PDB file of C-alpha atoms in Angstrom:
ATOM      1  CA  UNK A 254     120.885 -73.094 -13.641  1.00 73.00           C
ATOM      2  CA  UNK A 255     123.214 -72.872 -16.065  1.00 81.00           C
ATOM      3  CA  UNK A 256     126.332 -71.002 -16.798  1.00 84.00           C
ATOM      4  CA  UNK A 257     128.551 -70.573 -19.631  1.00 85.00           C
ATOM      5  CA  UNK A 258     131.623 -71.096 -17.462  1.00 90.00           C
ATOM      6  CA  UNK A 259     134.218 -72.312 -20.190  1.00 91.00           C
ATOM      7  CA  UNK A 260     133.209 -68.990 -21.990  1.00 91.00           C
ATOM      8  CA  UNK A 261     134.292 -67.501 -19.026  1.00 94.00           C
ATOM      9  CA  UNK A 262     137.913 -68.850 -18.438  1.00 95.00           C
ATOM     10  CA  UNK A 263     138.040 -68.169 -22.271  1.00 94.00           C
ATOM     11  CA  UNK A 264     138.428 -64.162 -20.991  1.00 94.00           C
ATOM     12  CA  UNK A 265     140.593 -64.657 -17.880  1.00 97.00           C
ATOM     13  CA  UNK A 266     144.149 -64.783 -18.059  1.00 97.00           C
ATOM     14  CA  UNK A 267     144.981 -68.526 -16.609  1.00 97.00           C
ATOM     15  CA  UNK A 268     146.441 -67.252 -13.467  1.00 98.00           C
ATOM     16  CA  UNK A 269     143.097 -65.577 -12.383  1.00 98.00           C
ATOM     17  CA  UNK A 270     140.894 -68.771 -13.533  1.00 97.00           C
ATOM     18  CA  UNK A 271     142.303 -71.056 -11.588  1.00 97.00           C
ATOM     19  CA  UNK A 272     141.610 -68.637  -8.495  1.00 98.00           C
ATOM     20  CA  UNK A 273     138.221 -68.237  -9.646  1.00 97.00           C
ATOM     21  CA  UNK A 274     137.760 -72.005 -10.417  1.00 96.00           C
ATOM     22  CA  UNK A 275     137.014 -73.298  -6.593  1.00 95.00           C
ATOM     23  CA  UNK A 276     134.563 -70.363  -6.622  1.00 95.00           C
ATOM     24  CA  UNK A 277     132.213 -71.620  -9.802  1.00 94.00           C
ATOM     25  CA  UNK A 278     128.781 -71.830  -8.356  1.00 92.00           C
ATOM     26  CA  UNK A 279     128.751 -68.625  -5.829  1.00 92.00           C
ATOM     27  CA  UNK A 280     130.945 -66.133  -7.997  1.00 95.00           C
ATOM     28  CA  UNK A 281     128.889 -63.390  -9.147  1.00 92.00           C
ATOM     29  CA  UNK A 282     131.513 -60.592  -9.959  1.00 95.00           C
ATOM     30  CA  UNK A 283     135.308 -60.403 -10.408  1.00 98.00           C
ATOM     31  CA  UNK A 284     136.824 -57.105 -10.329  1.00 98.00           C
ATOM     32  CA  UNK A 285     140.458 -56.625 -11.782  1.00 98.00           C
ATOM     33  CA  UNK A 286     142.285 -53.575 -10.696  1.00 98.00           C
ATOM     34  CA  UNK A 287     145.456 -52.706 -12.133  1.00 96.00           C
ATOM     35  CA  UNK A 288     148.402 -53.175  -9.588  1.00 97.00           C
ATOM     36  CA  UNK A 289     145.966 -54.652  -7.139  1.00 97.00           C
ATOM     37  CA  UNK A 290     145.065 -58.679  -6.297  1.00 98.00           C
ATOM     38  CA  UNK A 291     141.573 -59.636  -8.321  1.00 98.00           C
ATOM     39  CA  UNK A 292     138.588 -59.731  -6.151  1.00 98.00           C
ATOM     40  CA  UNK A 293     136.368 -62.267  -6.276  1.00 98.00           C
ATOM     41  CA  UNK A 294     132.224 -61.230  -5.303  1.00 96.00           C
ATOM     42  CA  UNK A 295     130.412 -64.203  -3.870  1.00 94.00           C
ATOM     43  CA  UNK A 296     127.342 -64.645  -3.268  1.00 86.00           C
ATOM     44  CA  UNK A 297     127.826 -64.043   0.644  1.00 87.00           C
ATOM     45  CA  UNK A 298     130.756 -61.984   0.472  1.00 91.00           C
ATOM     46  CA  UNK A 299     133.953 -61.559  -1.540  1.00 94.00           C
ATOM     47  CA  UNK A 300     137.482 -63.034  -1.404  1.00 96.00           C
ATOM     48  CA  UNK A 301     140.729 -61.563  -2.060  1.00 97.00           C
ATOM     49  CA  UNK A 302     143.196 -63.629  -4.726  1.00 97.00           C
ATOM     50  CA  UNK A 303     146.874 -63.302  -4.762  1.00 97.00           C
ATOM     51  CA  UNK A 304     148.903 -62.251  -7.400  1.00 97.00           C
ATOM     52  CA  UNK A 305     148.783 -58.716  -8.680  1.00 98.00           C
ATOM     53  CA  UNK A 306     146.825 -57.523 -12.026  1.00 98.00           C
ATOM     54  CA  UNK A 307     148.898 -56.221 -14.725  1.00 97.00           C
ATOM     55  CA  UNK A 308     148.251 -53.954 -17.831  1.00 94.00           C
ATOM     56  CA  UNK A 309     149.001 -57.339 -20.299  1.00 95.00           C
ATOM     57  CA  UNK A 310     146.155 -58.947 -17.547  1.00 97.00           C
ATOM     58  CA  UNK A 311     143.186 -56.272 -18.779  1.00 94.00           C
ATOM     59  CA  UNK A 312     144.202 -56.014 -22.087  1.00 90.00           C
ATOM     60  CA  UNK A 313     143.651 -59.778 -22.232  1.00 93.00           C
ATOM     61  CA  UNK A 314     140.996 -60.092 -21.078  1.00 93.00           C
ATOM     62  CA  UNK A 315     139.153 -57.092 -23.351  1.00 89.00           C
ATOM     63  CA  UNK A 316     141.006 -58.274 -26.429  1.00 88.00           C
ATOM     64  CA  UNK A 317     140.163 -62.284 -25.632  1.00 91.00           C
ATOM     65  CA  UNK A 318     135.955 -60.795 -24.944  1.00 88.00           C
ATOM     66  CA  UNK A 319     135.924 -58.673 -28.113  1.00 82.00           C
ATOM     67  CA  UNK A 320     137.612 -61.468 -30.419  1.00 75.00           C
ATOM     68  CA  UNK A 321     139.375 -58.875 -31.343  1.00 60.00           C
ATOM     69  CA  UNK A 322     136.214 -57.691 -33.178  1.00 57.00           C
ATOM     70  CA  UNK A 323     135.553 -54.260 -33.784  1.00 47.00           C
ATOM     71  CA  UNK A 324     131.662 -54.430 -33.547  1.00 43.00           C
ATOM     72  CA  UNK A 325     132.109 -55.840 -30.036  1.00 49.00           C
ATOM     73  CA  UNK A 326     134.666 -53.426 -29.288  1.00 51.00           C
ATOM     74  CA  UNK A 327     132.367 -50.299 -30.407  1.00 52.00           C
ATOM     75  CA  UNK A 328     130.629 -51.176 -27.138  1.00 53.00           C
ATOM     76  CA  UNK A 329     133.004 -49.465 -25.276  1.00 62.00           C
ATOM     77  CA  UNK A 330     131.537 -46.573 -26.402  1.00 60.00           C
ATOM     78  CA  UNK A 331     128.959 -47.194 -23.340  1.00 67.00           C
ATOM     79  CA  UNK A 332     131.513 -48.103 -20.886  1.00 73.00           C
ATOM     80  CA  UNK A 333     130.703 -52.102 -21.328  1.00 80.00           C
ATOM     81  CA  UNK A 334     131.719 -55.196 -23.539  1.00 83.00           C
ATOM     82  CA  UNK A 335     129.561 -57.931 -23.706  1.00 83.00           C
ATOM     83  CA  UNK A 336     131.631 -61.130 -23.498  1.00 86.00           C
ATOM     84  CA  UNK A 337     131.252 -64.522 -24.774  1.00 84.00           C
ATOM     85  CA  UNK A 338     128.589 -66.549 -22.928  1.00 85.00           C
ATOM     86  CA  UNK A 339     126.800 -63.167 -22.108  1.00 85.00           C
ATOM     87  CA  UNK A 340     129.024 -62.056 -19.281  1.00 90.00           C
ATOM     88  CA  UNK A 341     129.239 -58.524 -19.089  1.00 88.00           C
ATOM     89  CA  UNK A 342     132.714 -56.456 -18.410  1.00 92.00           C
ATOM     90  CA  UNK A 343     132.572 -52.880 -17.202  1.00 90.00           C
ATOM     91  CA  UNK A 344     135.682 -50.533 -17.893  1.00 90.00           C
ATOM     92  CA  UNK A 345     136.853 -47.844 -16.050  1.00 91.00           C
ATOM     93  CA  UNK A 346     140.323 -46.222 -17.174  1.00 87.00           C
ATOM     94  CA  UNK A 347     140.772 -42.902 -19.070  1.00 82.00           C
ATOM     95  CA  UNK A 348     137.625 -41.658 -20.772  1.00 77.00           C
ATOM     96  CA  UNK A 349     137.837 -40.399 -24.452  1.00 75.00           C
ATOM     97  CA  UNK A 350     135.820 -37.504 -25.448  1.00 76.00           C
ATOM     98  CA  UNK A 351     135.075 -36.283 -28.807  1.00 77.00           C
ATOM     99  CA  UNK A 352     133.077 -33.395 -28.995  1.00 77.00           C
ATOM    100  CA  UNK A 353     131.868 -32.786 -25.814  1.00 75.00           C
ATOM    101  CA  UNK A 354     130.428 -36.876 -26.254  1.00 73.00           C
ATOM    102  CA  UNK A 355     131.764 -39.562 -24.376  1.00 65.00           C
ATOM    103  CA  UNK A 356     133.013 -42.016 -26.958  1.00 65.00           C
ATOM    104  CA  UNK A 357     134.933 -44.828 -25.185  1.00 68.00           C
ATOM    105  CA  UNK A 358     137.816 -45.879 -22.778  1.00 74.00           C
ATOM    106  CA  UNK A 359     141.785 -45.864 -23.444  1.00 74.00           C
ATOM    107  CA  UNK A 360     144.325 -46.793 -20.808  1.00 83.00           C
ATOM    108  CA  UNK A 361     142.040 -49.434 -18.992  1.00 87.00           C
ATOM    109  CA  UNK A 362     142.715 -49.995 -15.699  1.00 93.00           C
ATOM    110  CA  UNK A 363     139.890 -51.639 -14.033  1.00 95.00           C
ATOM    111  CA  UNK A 364     137.327 -54.018 -15.335  1.00 96.00           C
ATOM    112  CA  UNK A 365     134.175 -55.365 -13.646  1.00 96.00           C
ATOM    113  CA  UNK A 366     133.187 -58.851 -14.992  1.00 96.00           C
ATOM    114  CA  UNK A 367     129.685 -59.768 -14.035  1.00 92.00           C
ATOM    115  CA  UNK A 368     128.714 -63.565 -14.100  1.00 93.00           C
ATOM    116  CA  UNK A 369     125.911 -64.324 -16.380  1.00 89.00           C
ATOM    117  CA  UNK A 370     123.467 -67.195 -15.221  1.00 88.00           C
ATOM    118  CA  UNK A 371     120.412 -68.513 -15.885  1.00 88.00           C
ATOM    119  CA  UNK A 372     117.984 -70.139 -13.680  1.00 89.00           C
ATOM    120  CA  UNK A 373     114.765 -72.102 -15.825  1.00 89.00           C
ATOM    121  CA  UNK A 374     111.955 -72.093 -13.630  1.00 92.00           C
ATOM    122  CA  UNK A 375     112.839 -68.646 -11.773  1.00 90.00           C
ATOM    123  CA  UNK A 376     110.051 -66.967 -13.094  1.00 93.00           C
ATOM    124  CA  UNK A 377     107.355 -69.967 -12.513  1.00 91.00           C
ATOM    125  CA  UNK A 378     105.500 -68.337  -9.295  1.00 90.00           C
ATOM    126  CA  UNK A 379     105.417 -64.513 -10.611  1.00 92.00           C
ATOM    127  CA  UNK A 380     101.584 -64.374 -12.516  1.00 87.00           C
ATOM    128  CA  UNK A 381     101.843 -62.273 -15.586  1.00 88.00           C
ATOM    129  CA  UNK A 382      98.199 -62.185 -16.468  1.00 84.00           C
ATOM    130  CA  UNK A 383      97.438 -58.332 -17.663  1.00 86.00           C
ATOM    131  CA  UNK A 384      98.966 -56.436 -20.661  1.00 92.00           C
ATOM    132  CA  UNK A 385     102.325 -54.763 -19.137  1.00 95.00           C
ATOM    133  CA  UNK A 386     104.801 -55.780 -16.583  1.00 95.00           C
ATOM    134  CA  UNK A 387     107.704 -53.691 -15.499  1.00 96.00           C
ATOM    135  CA  UNK A 388     110.319 -55.512 -13.347  1.00 96.00           C
ATOM    136  CA  UNK A 389     112.079 -52.928 -10.611  1.00 96.00           C
ATOM    137  CA  UNK A 390     115.493 -53.376  -8.781  1.00 93.00           C
ATOM    138  CA  UNK A 391     118.793 -52.283  -8.201  1.00 89.00           C
ATOM    139  CA  UNK A 392     122.353 -53.525 -10.076  1.00 84.00           C
ATOM    140  CA  UNK A 393     122.989 -56.565  -9.485  1.00 81.00           C
ATOM    141  CA  UNK A 394     119.446 -57.705  -7.761  1.00 87.00           C
ATOM    142  CA  UNK A 395     118.461 -60.243 -10.566  1.00 89.00           C
ATOM    143  CA  UNK A 396     116.630 -58.077 -13.047  1.00 93.00           C
ATOM    144  CA  UNK A 397     118.005 -59.899 -16.427  1.00 92.00           C
ATOM    145  CA  UNK A 398     117.744 -63.202 -14.870  1.00 92.00           C
ATOM    146  CA  UNK A 399     114.304 -62.744 -13.901  1.00 94.00           C
ATOM    147  CA  UNK A 400     113.358 -61.168 -17.474  1.00 96.00           C
ATOM    148  CA  UNK A 401     115.413 -63.802 -19.489  1.00 95.00           C
ATOM    149  CA  UNK A 402     112.607 -66.621 -17.463  1.00 95.00           C
ATOM    150  CA  UNK A 403     109.487 -64.618 -18.495  1.00 95.00           C
ATOM    151  CA  UNK A 404     109.908 -64.242 -21.381  1.00 96.00           C
ATOM    152  CA  UNK A 405     111.027 -67.744 -22.338  1.00 96.00           C
ATOM    153  CA  UNK A 406     107.884 -69.183 -20.501  1.00 95.00           C
ATOM    154  CA  UNK A 407     105.453 -66.617 -22.021  1.00 96.00           C
ATOM    155  CA  UNK A 408     107.027 -67.824 -25.786  1.00 96.00           C
ATOM    156  CA  UNK A 409     105.500 -71.019 -24.827  1.00 94.00           C
ATOM    157  CA  UNK A 410     102.546 -69.989 -25.554  1.00 94.00           C
ATOM    158  CA  UNK A 411     102.753 -66.569 -27.391  1.00 96.00           C
ATOM    159  CA  UNK A 412     105.223 -65.047 -29.780  1.00 97.00           C
ATOM    160  CA  UNK A 413     107.701 -63.054 -28.114  1.00 97.00           C
ATOM    161  CA  UNK A 414     110.345 -60.882 -29.675  1.00 97.00           C
ATOM    162  CA  UNK A 415     113.425 -60.147 -27.585  1.00 97.00           C
ATOM    163  CA  UNK A 416     115.041 -56.739 -28.191  1.00 96.00           C
ATOM    164  CA  UNK A 417     117.976 -57.822 -26.945  1.00 90.00           C
ATOM    165  CA  UNK A 418     121.009 -54.742 -26.872  1.00 85.00           C
ATOM    166  CA  UNK A 419     124.149 -56.239 -25.317  1.00 78.00           C
ATOM    167  CA  UNK A 420     123.114 -60.031 -26.432  1.00 80.00           C
ATOM    168  CA  UNK A 421     123.340 -60.317 -22.486  1.00 83.00           C
ATOM    169  CA  UNK A 422     119.727 -61.561 -22.241  1.00 89.00           C
ATOM    170  CA  UNK A 423     120.373 -64.905 -24.786  1.00 88.00           C
ATOM    171  CA  UNK A 424     123.684 -65.380 -25.317  1.00 82.00           C
ATOM    172  CA  UNK A 425     124.828 -68.568 -27.117  1.00 75.00           C
ATOM    173  CA  UNK A 426     124.570 -71.381 -25.024  1.00 76.00           C
ATOM    174  CA  UNK A 427     121.015 -70.011 -23.190  1.00 86.00           C
ATOM    175  CA  UNK A 428     118.040 -71.884 -23.800  1.00 89.00           C
ATOM    176  CA  UNK A 429     115.788 -70.272 -25.829  1.00 93.00           C
ATOM    177  CA  UNK A 430     112.064 -69.727 -26.028  1.00 93.00           C
ATOM    178  CA  UNK A 431     109.472 -71.716 -28.283  1.00 95.00           C
ATOM    179  CA  UNK A 432     108.048 -69.283 -29.876  1.00 97.00           C
ATOM    180  CA  UNK A 433     111.010 -66.735 -29.068  1.00 97.00           C
ATOM    181  CA  UNK A 434     112.506 -63.921 -32.250  1.00 97.00           C
ATOM    182  CA  UNK A 435     115.578 -62.304 -30.726  1.00 96.00           C
ATOM    183  CA  UNK A 436     117.022 -58.834 -31.971  1.00 95.00           C
ATOM    184  CA  UNK A 437     120.414 -58.475 -31.003  1.00 87.00           C
ATOM    185  CA  UNK A 438     123.012 -55.512 -30.992  1.00 80.00           C
ATOM    186  CA  UNK A 439     120.776 -53.017 -31.823  1.00 87.00           C
ATOM    187  CA  UNK A 440     119.463 -50.121 -29.764  1.00 88.00           C
ATOM    188  CA  UNK A 441     116.422 -50.175 -27.473  1.00 91.00           C
ATOM    189  CA  UNK A 442     114.378 -47.582 -29.121  1.00 92.00           C
ATOM    190  CA  UNK A 443     115.141 -49.167 -33.277  1.00 94.00           C
ATOM    191  CA  UNK A 444     115.152 -52.265 -31.914  1.00 95.00           C
ATOM    192  CA  UNK A 445     111.576 -51.949 -30.464  1.00 95.00           C
ATOM    193  CA  UNK A 446     110.103 -49.999 -33.653  1.00 94.00           C
ATOM    194  CA  UNK A 447     111.545 -53.046 -36.133  1.00 96.00           C
ATOM    195  CA  UNK A 448     110.107 -55.835 -34.699  1.00 96.00           C
ATOM    196  CA  UNK A 449     106.916 -54.245 -34.598  1.00 94.00           C
ATOM    197  CA  UNK A 450     106.912 -53.953 -37.962  1.00 93.00           C
ATOM    198  CA  UNK A 451     108.892 -56.989 -39.157  1.00 95.00           C
ATOM    199  CA  UNK A 452     107.841 -59.577 -36.412  1.00 95.00           C
ATOM    200  CA  UNK A 453     104.160 -59.290 -35.542  1.00 94.00           C
ATOM    201  CA  UNK A 454     105.062 -60.028 -31.829  1.00 96.00           C
ATOM    202  CA  UNK A 455     102.550 -61.133 -29.059  1.00 97.00           C
ATOM    203  CA  UNK A 456     104.772 -59.715 -27.031  1.00 97.00           C
ATOM    204  CA  UNK A 457     108.070 -57.707 -26.814  1.00 97.00           C
ATOM    205  CA  UNK A 458     110.640 -58.338 -24.052  1.00 97.00           C
ATOM    206  CA  UNK A 459     113.455 -55.814 -22.902  1.00 96.00           C
ATOM    207  CA  UNK A 460     116.067 -55.057 -20.559  1.00 93.00           C
ATOM    208  CA  UNK A 461     117.063 -51.918 -18.931  1.00 91.00           C
ATOM    209  CA  UNK A 462     114.664 -48.942 -19.848  1.00 92.00           C
ATOM    210  CA  UNK A 463     116.967 -46.155 -18.967  1.00 90.00           C
ATOM    211  CA  UNK A 464     116.834 -42.928 -21.770  1.00 91.00           C
ATOM    212  CA  UNK A 465     113.629 -40.831 -22.853  1.00 93.00           C
ATOM    213  CA  UNK A 466     114.001 -42.755 -26.258  1.00 93.00           C
ATOM    214  CA  UNK A 467     113.271 -46.061 -24.697  1.00 94.00           C
ATOM    215  CA  UNK A 468     110.260 -44.620 -22.819  1.00 94.00           C
ATOM    216  CA  UNK A 469     109.078 -43.410 -26.437  1.00 94.00           C
ATOM    217  CA  UNK A 470     109.484 -47.171 -27.894  1.00 94.00           C
ATOM    218  CA  UNK A 471     107.508 -48.753 -25.347  1.00 95.00           C
ATOM    219  CA  UNK A 472     104.801 -46.467 -25.083  1.00 93.00           C
ATOM    220  CA  UNK A 473     104.440 -46.943 -28.816  1.00 92.00           C
ATOM    221  CA  UNK A 474     104.505 -50.419 -28.862  1.00 93.00           C
ATOM    222  CA  UNK A 475     101.701 -49.955 -25.659  1.00 94.00           C
ATOM    223  CA  UNK A 476      99.449 -48.410 -28.083  1.00 92.00           C
ATOM    224  CA  UNK A 477      99.739 -51.339 -31.007  1.00 93.00           C
ATOM    225  CA  UNK A 478      98.072 -53.525 -28.309  1.00 92.00           C
ATOM    226  CA  UNK A 479     101.199 -55.670 -27.606  1.00 95.00           C
ATOM    227  CA  UNK A 480     102.405 -57.567 -24.337  1.00 96.00           C
ATOM    228  CA  UNK A 481     105.212 -55.762 -22.549  1.00 97.00           C
ATOM    229  CA  UNK A 482     108.078 -57.183 -20.256  1.00 97.00           C
ATOM    230  CA  UNK A 483     110.595 -54.985 -19.229  1.00 96.00           C
ATOM    231  CA  UNK A 484     113.594 -53.942 -16.588  1.00 96.00           C
ATOM    232  CA  UNK A 485     114.259 -50.816 -14.957  1.00 95.00           C
ATOM    233  CA  UNK A 486     116.502 -49.332 -12.491  1.00 92.00           C
ATOM    234  CA  UNK A 487     115.099 -48.971  -9.349  1.00 92.00           C
ATOM    235  CA  UNK A 488     115.305 -49.943  -5.744  1.00 89.00           C
ATOM    236  CA  UNK A 489     111.157 -49.985  -5.123  1.00 89.00           C
ATOM    237  CA  UNK A 490     108.112 -47.510  -6.435  1.00 92.00           C
ATOM    238  CA  UNK A 491     109.338 -44.619  -4.273  1.00 92.00           C
ATOM    239  CA  UNK A 492     112.838 -44.724  -5.907  1.00 93.00           C
ATOM    240  CA  UNK A 493     110.817 -45.084  -9.778  1.00 93.00           C
ATOM    241  CA  UNK A 494     108.744 -42.279  -9.398  1.00 92.00           C
ATOM    242  CA  UNK A 495     111.203 -39.836  -8.531  1.00 93.00           C
ATOM    243  CA  UNK A 496     113.022 -40.373 -11.743  1.00 92.00           C
ATOM    244  CA  UNK A 497     112.043 -37.919 -14.472  1.00 92.00           C
ATOM    245  CA  UNK A 498     113.012 -40.257 -17.207  1.00 92.00           C
ATOM    246  CA  UNK A 499     110.006 -42.410 -16.206  1.00 93.00           C
ATOM    247  CA  UNK A 500     107.244 -39.910 -15.566  1.00 92.00           C
ATOM    248  CA  UNK A 501     105.989 -40.703 -19.451  1.00 91.00           C
ATOM    249  CA  UNK A 502     105.481 -43.901 -18.567  1.00 91.00           C
ATOM    250  CA  UNK A 503     103.453 -43.470 -15.145  1.00 91.00           C
ATOM    251  CA  UNK A 504     101.811 -40.235 -16.770  1.00 90.00           C
ATOM    252  CA  UNK A 505     100.417 -42.718 -19.402  1.00 91.00           C
ATOM    253  CA  UNK A 506      99.876 -45.506 -16.998  1.00 91.00           C
ATOM    254  CA  UNK A 507     102.248 -47.777 -19.193  1.00 93.00           C
ATOM    255  CA  UNK A 508     102.634 -50.768 -17.039  1.00 93.00           C
ATOM    256  CA  UNK A 509      99.896 -52.729 -15.160  1.00 90.00           C
ATOM    257  CA  UNK A 510     101.712 -54.648 -12.923  1.00 92.00           C
ATOM    258  CA  UNK A 511     105.465 -53.931 -10.996  1.00 94.00           C
ATOM    259  CA  UNK A 512     107.300 -56.558  -9.494  1.00 95.00           C
ATOM    260  CA  UNK A 513     109.422 -55.386  -7.283  1.00 95.00           C
ATOM    261  CA  UNK A 514     112.723 -57.193  -6.659  1.00 94.00           C
ATOM    262  CA  UNK A 515     115.133 -57.530  -3.095  1.00 90.00           C
ATOM    263  CA  UNK A 516     118.464 -57.349  -2.222  1.00 83.00           C
ATOM    264  CA  UNK A 517     117.859 -60.849  -1.014  1.00 82.00           C
ATOM    265  CA  UNK A 518     116.193 -62.465  -4.626  1.00 79.00           C
ATOM    266  CA  UNK A 519     112.660 -62.273  -2.752  1.00 86.00           C
ATOM    267  CA  UNK A 520     110.430 -60.129  -4.853  1.00 89.00           C
ATOM    268  CA  UNK A 521     106.665 -58.514  -4.298  1.00 89.00           C
ATOM    269  CA  UNK A 522     104.126 -57.441  -6.757  1.00 89.00           C
ATOM    270  CA  UNK A 523     102.367 -53.878  -7.116  1.00 87.00           C
ATOM    271  CA  UNK A 524      99.597 -53.080  -9.160  1.00 81.00           C
ATOM    272  CA  UNK A 525      99.589 -49.534 -10.947  1.00 75.00           C
ATOM    273  CA  UNK A 526      96.846 -47.699  -8.895  1.00 62.00           C
ATOM    274  CA  UNK A 527      98.431 -43.830  -9.754  1.00 57.00           C
TER     275      UNK A 527
END
């Protein structure tokens, strides 16, 4: 297991980092809420820190994570920020609405910092012999971590193009695959179409299919005969089938196999029999 711990400490107020340090091996999230103590979400529960989070603490995290970069800060229009090391910061506060569209957050009041970890070899027991595989799981169940290692494993024998919209799959310092090309910072639909045209991949890996545009791009790649590994939010097949956005993927039989993650990090496989 690897974790960009130094990068994590670099975005935290020093007093919060000092309290996080004893939990380096088991820490999953840090939640900072204004005028409340920090909450450390651990593998087997949570622990409250001491002291109270201030507005200056929250602003420090945002500025350090974005490195004062307008490009990085622009992702706040989606309610999150990807920090160095791949750590993802969810943001809550007062929404900014322009012409009926959510464009960002001001007066930040709370942060959820998800700790990025890499587990080389995690996917060794996963059999991926078909053309397409979709990894399903609820938030926090390890979809991104498993996808990362799957893509790296496939890239030892085939050319894999990774569309890494949030730079969470392969942040700086994480081990990449031998035959891997990574496009980051690009929306998934445009990213998938771009690597199809320019990189002639044997396989495309993409995290978090969430929209109709994503599904359209996935179907186009499938039609080109490219192998696909992707993830989607769903607690199981029944949950996946209930979500209208995924209906085209089911109707077109895009995915051969589904890997269903469980809350305890175990999994089981299901073939597409629909």
